[in-house]
Amino acid sequence: MTTETNTVFDTVKDAFAPVTEALKNFQNVEVPEAAREFVKKTANTAKDRAADVYAGSEKVTAAIEAAVSDSVTEAAKISRNIQQALYQDAEAFFAGIDKLASAKSLNEAVQIQSDLVRARGEVLISRAKSTTEYFGKLVANGAKAAQDNFAKVYNKTA
């Protein structure tokens, strides 16, 4: 059986001898200059594109960071304005109670109450108008900032 195994091995070895010889010679084959230059150019182009993609991603990140930062700042302003409005409303309520307490007649109390209701209505209308204008500007500025940021990013990567 050993002889039979050796014979099979020798037969396979002989059958693959041309391939083995070709692989030995393949190690000594020189790569043409043009092929090497092509690989270098392709690698440099890929490197440049990777740098451009990285720069673009940095700009997108900066744009997102700026938008989030602006959003946090605006949220803080809104929160302060709400707190201020609540405080002003509480002050107006207690001032109204003071005025009502100083009324000497029912007619005077009704007049004071009417004046207070009218004043609170005017304040609410003024706040609603200011809020509408504020949110309109906020939306317009946000849309403009987003448009500018995306234009910067896409102009650089395109």
mmCIF file of C-alpha atoms in Angstrom:
data_model
loop_
_atom_site.group_PDB
_atom_site.id
_atom_site.type_symbol
_atom_site.label_atom_id
_atom_site.label_comp_id
_atom_site.label_asym_id
_atom_site.label_seq_id
_atom_site.Cartn_x
_atom_site.Cartn_y
_atom_site.Cartn_z
ATOM 1 C CA MET A 1 0.000 0.000 0.000
ATOM 2 C CA THR A 2 2.921 2.311 0.593
ATOM 3 C CA THR A 3 4.102 1.807 -2.945
ATOM 4 C CA GLU A 4 0.611 2.475 -4.228
ATOM 5 C CA THR A 5 0.414 5.695 -2.173
ATOM 6 C CA ASN A 6 3.790 6.823 -3.461
ATOM 7 C CA THR A 7 2.715 6.122 -7.027
ATOM 8 C CA VAL A 8 -0.454 8.217 -6.607
ATOM 9 C CA PHE A 9 1.573 10.972 -4.994
ATOM 10 C CA ASP A 10 4.115 10.925 -7.800
ATOM 11 C CA THR A 11 1.338 10.988 -10.399
ATOM 12 C CA VAL A 12 -0.294 14.021 -8.763
ATOM 13 C CA LYS A 13 3.105 15.671 -8.392
ATOM 14 C CA ASP A 14 3.877 15.111 -12.056
ATOM 15 C CA ALA A 15 0.444 16.386 -13.080
ATOM 16 C CA PHE A 16 0.920 19.649 -11.143
ATOM 17 C CA ALA A 17 4.581 20.098 -12.081
ATOM 18 C CA PRO A 18 3.833 22.782 -14.728
ATOM 19 C CA VAL A 19 1.742 24.754 -12.222
ATOM 20 C CA THR A 20 4.437 24.470 -9.561
ATOM 21 C CA GLU A 21 7.079 25.636 -12.049
ATOM 22 C CA ALA A 22 4.897 28.572 -13.130
ATOM 23 C CA LEU A 23 4.392 29.660 -9.517
ATOM 24 C CA LYS A 24 8.157 29.529 -8.887
ATOM 25 C CA ASN A 25 8.726 31.763 -11.906
ATOM 26 C CA PHE A 26 5.819 34.039 -10.946
ATOM 27 C CA GLN A 27 7.726 35.243 -7.882
ATOM 28 C CA ASN A 28 10.390 36.726 -10.138
ATOM 29 C CA VAL A 29 7.980 38.563 -12.459
ATOM 30 C CA GLU A 30 8.483 42.330 -12.368
ATOM 31 C CA VAL A 31 5.503 44.644 -12.009
ATOM 32 C CA PRO A 32 5.501 47.222 -14.830
ATOM 33 C CA GLU A 33 6.071 50.892 -13.901
ATOM 34 C CA ALA A 34 2.663 51.858 -15.296
ATOM 35 C CA ALA A 35 0.913 49.383 -13.013
ATOM 36 C CA ARG A 36 2.809 50.684 -9.985
ATOM 37 C CA GLU A 37 1.971 54.303 -10.896
ATOM 38 C CA PHE A 38 -1.691 53.358 -11.350
ATOM 39 C CA VAL A 39 -1.800 51.804 -7.886
ATOM 40 C CA LYS A 40 -0.086 54.871 -6.372
ATOM 41 C CA LYS A 41 -2.478 57.292 -8.090
ATOM 42 C CA THR A 42 -5.494 55.241 -7.053
ATOM 43 C CA ALA A 43 -4.266 55.108 -3.455
ATOM 44 C CA ASN A 44 -3.614 58.867 -3.402
ATOM 45 C CA THR A 45 -7.047 59.591 -4.899
ATOM 46 C CA ALA A 46 -8.672 57.341 -2.307
ATOM 47 C CA LYS A 47 -6.671 59.068 0.433
ATOM 48 C CA ASP A 48 -7.788 62.514 -0.804
ATOM 49 C CA ARG A 49 -11.412 61.411 -0.976
ATOM 50 C CA ALA A 50 -11.219 59.967 2.516
ATOM 51 C CA ALA A 51 -9.859 63.318 3.717
ATOM 52 C CA ASP A 52 -12.702 65.140 1.934
ATOM 53 C CA VAL A 53 -15.296 62.815 3.482
ATOM 54 C CA TYR A 54 -13.731 63.363 6.896
ATOM 55 C CA ALA A 55 -13.763 67.145 6.417
ATOM 56 C CA GLY A 56 -17.380 66.956 5.281
ATOM 57 C CA SER A 57 -18.338 64.879 8.302
ATOM 58 C CA GLU A 58 -16.600 67.421 10.538
ATOM 59 C CA LYS A 59 -18.659 70.186 8.961
ATOM 60 C CA VAL A 60 -21.874 68.210 9.416
ATOM 61 C CA THR A 61 -20.959 67.600 13.048
ATOM 62 C CA ALA A 62 -20.183 71.296 13.550
ATOM 63 C CA ALA A 63 -23.499 72.228 11.928
ATOM 64 C CA ILE A 64 -25.388 69.820 14.180
ATOM 65 C CA GLU A 65 -23.476 71.096 17.204
ATOM 66 C CA ALA A 66 -24.289 74.696 16.310
ATOM 67 C CA ALA A 67 -27.954 73.848 15.775
ATOM 68 C CA VAL A 68 -28.171 71.996 19.076
ATOM 69 C CA SER A 69 -26.333 74.779 20.871
ATOM 70 C CA ASP A 70 -28.688 77.369 19.395
ATOM 71 C CA SER A 71 -31.658 75.197 20.341
ATOM 72 C CA VAL A 72 -30.464 74.916 23.943
ATOM 73 C CA THR A 73 -29.912 78.676 24.105
ATOM 74 C CA GLU A 74 -33.371 79.340 22.687
ATOM 75 C CA ALA A 75 -34.948 76.804 25.052
ATOM 76 C CA ALA A 76 -33.304 78.602 27.974
ATOM 77 C CA LYS A 77 -34.637 81.959 26.720
ATOM 78 C CA ILE A 78 -38.125 80.519 26.379
ATOM 79 C CA SER A 79 -37.930 79.037 29.875
ATOM 80 C CA ARG A 80 -36.814 82.394 31.329
ATOM 81 C CA ASN A 81 -39.601 84.216 29.520
ATOM 82 C CA ILE A 82 -42.188 81.767 30.823
ATOM 83 C CA GLN A 83 -40.844 82.123 34.360
ATOM 84 C CA GLN A 84 -40.923 85.901 34.048
ATOM 85 C CA ALA A 85 -44.495 85.819 32.710
ATOM 86 C CA LEU A 86 -45.619 83.585 35.582
ATOM 87 C CA TYR A 87 -44.005 85.934 38.094
ATOM 88 C CA GLN A 88 -45.610 88.992 36.474
ATOM 89 C CA ASP A 89 -48.990 87.251 36.500
ATOM 90 C CA ALA A 90 -48.623 86.444 40.201
ATOM 91 C CA GLU A 91 -47.639 90.042 40.941
ATOM 92 C CA ALA A 92 -50.620 91.339 38.956
ATOM 93 C CA PHE A 93 -52.970 88.934 40.741
ATOM 94 C CA PHE A 94 -51.840 90.058 44.194
ATOM 95 C CA ALA A 95 -51.902 93.720 43.166
ATOM 96 C CA GLY A 96 -55.469 93.158 41.945
ATOM 97 C CA ILE A 97 -56.468 91.622 45.268
ATOM 98 C CA ASP A 98 -54.942 94.659 47.020
ATOM 99 C CA LYS A 99 -56.969 97.019 44.839
ATOM 100 C CA LEU A 100 -60.147 95.029 45.349
ATOM 101 C CA ALA A 101 -59.589 95.052 49.096
ATOM 102 C CA SER A 102 -59.336 98.830 49.044
ATOM 103 C CA ALA A 103 -62.708 99.228 47.285
ATOM 104 C CA LYS A 104 -65.209 101.136 49.435
ATOM 105 C CA SER A 105 -68.322 100.169 47.488
ATOM 106 C CA LEU A 106 -69.618 97.345 45.337
ATOM 107 C CA ASN A 107 -69.606 99.639 42.266
ATOM 108 C CA GLU A 108 -65.972 100.523 42.872
ATOM 109 C CA ALA A 109 -65.086 96.791 43.273
ATOM 110 C CA VAL A 110 -66.845 95.950 39.982
ATOM 111 C CA GLN A 111 -64.972 98.794 38.240
ATOM 112 C CA ILE A 112 -61.621 97.620 39.645
ATOM 113 C CA GLN A 113 -62.386 94.039 38.592
ATOM 114 C CA SER A 114 -63.300 95.189 35.058
ATOM 115 C CA ASP A 115 -60.084 97.209 34.782
ATOM 116 C CA LEU A 116 -58.046 94.220 35.974
ATOM 117 C CA VAL A 117 -59.704 91.836 33.509
ATOM 118 C CA ARG A 118 -59.158 94.307 30.639
ATOM 119 C CA ALA A 119 -55.488 94.814 31.620
ATOM 120 C CA ARG A 120 -54.895 91.030 31.835
ATOM 121 C CA GLY A 121 -56.526 90.571 28.427
ATOM 122 C CA GLU A 122 -54.251 93.224 26.909
ATOM 123 C CA VAL A 123 -51.208 91.533 28.463
ATOM 124 C CA LEU A 124 -52.285 88.141 27.082
ATOM 125 C CA ILE A 125 -52.832 89.580 23.593
ATOM 126 C CA SER A 126 -49.456 91.301 23.716
ATOM 127 C CA ARG A 127 -47.760 88.078 24.831
ATOM 128 C CA ALA A 128 -49.495 86.053 22.132
ATOM 129 C CA LYS A 129 -48.387 88.551 19.475
ATOM 130 C CA SER A 130 -44.801 88.583 20.781
ATOM 131 C CA THR A 131 -44.726 84.793 20.966
ATOM 132 C CA THR A 132 -45.985 84.453 17.403
ATOM 133 C CA GLU A 133 -43.369 86.903 16.117
ATOM 134 C CA TYR A 134 -40.634 85.220 18.144
ATOM 135 C CA PHE A 135 -41.441 81.724 16.900
ATOM 136 C CA GLY A 136 -41.748 83.016 13.332
ATOM 137 C CA LYS A 137 -38.248 84.508 13.541
ATOM 138 C CA LEU A 138 -36.930 81.392 15.262
ATOM 139 C CA VAL A 139 -38.267 79.101 12.536
ATOM 140 C CA ALA A 140 -36.988 81.387 9.761
ATOM 141 C CA ASN A 141 -33.537 81.637 11.364
ATOM 142 C CA GLY A 142 -33.404 77.888 11.963
ATOM 143 C CA ALA A 143 -34.348 77.144 8.367
ATOM 144 C CA LYS A 144 -31.781 79.645 7.086
ATOM 145 C CA ALA A 145 -29.045 78.212 9.330
ATOM 146 C CA ALA A 146 -29.856 74.659 8.237
ATOM 147 C CA GLN A 147 -29.836 75.699 4.587
ATOM 148 C CA ASP A 148 -26.490 77.492 4.985
ATOM 149 C CA ASN A 149 -24.924 74.574 6.850
ATOM 150 C CA PHE A 150 -26.048 72.012 4.306
ATOM 151 C CA ALA A 151 -24.897 74.244 1.456
ATOM 152 C CA LYS A 152 -21.434 74.446 3.040
ATOM 153 C CA VAL A 153 -21.279 70.692 3.501
ATOM 154 C CA TYR A 154 -22.549 69.748 0.045
ATOM 155 C CA ASN A 155 -20.482 72.377 -1.789
ATOM 156 C CA LYS A 156 -17.300 71.040 -0.156
ATOM 157 C CA THR A 157 -18.023 67.347 -0.743
ATOM 158 C CA ALA A 158 -19.452 67.749 -4.249
#
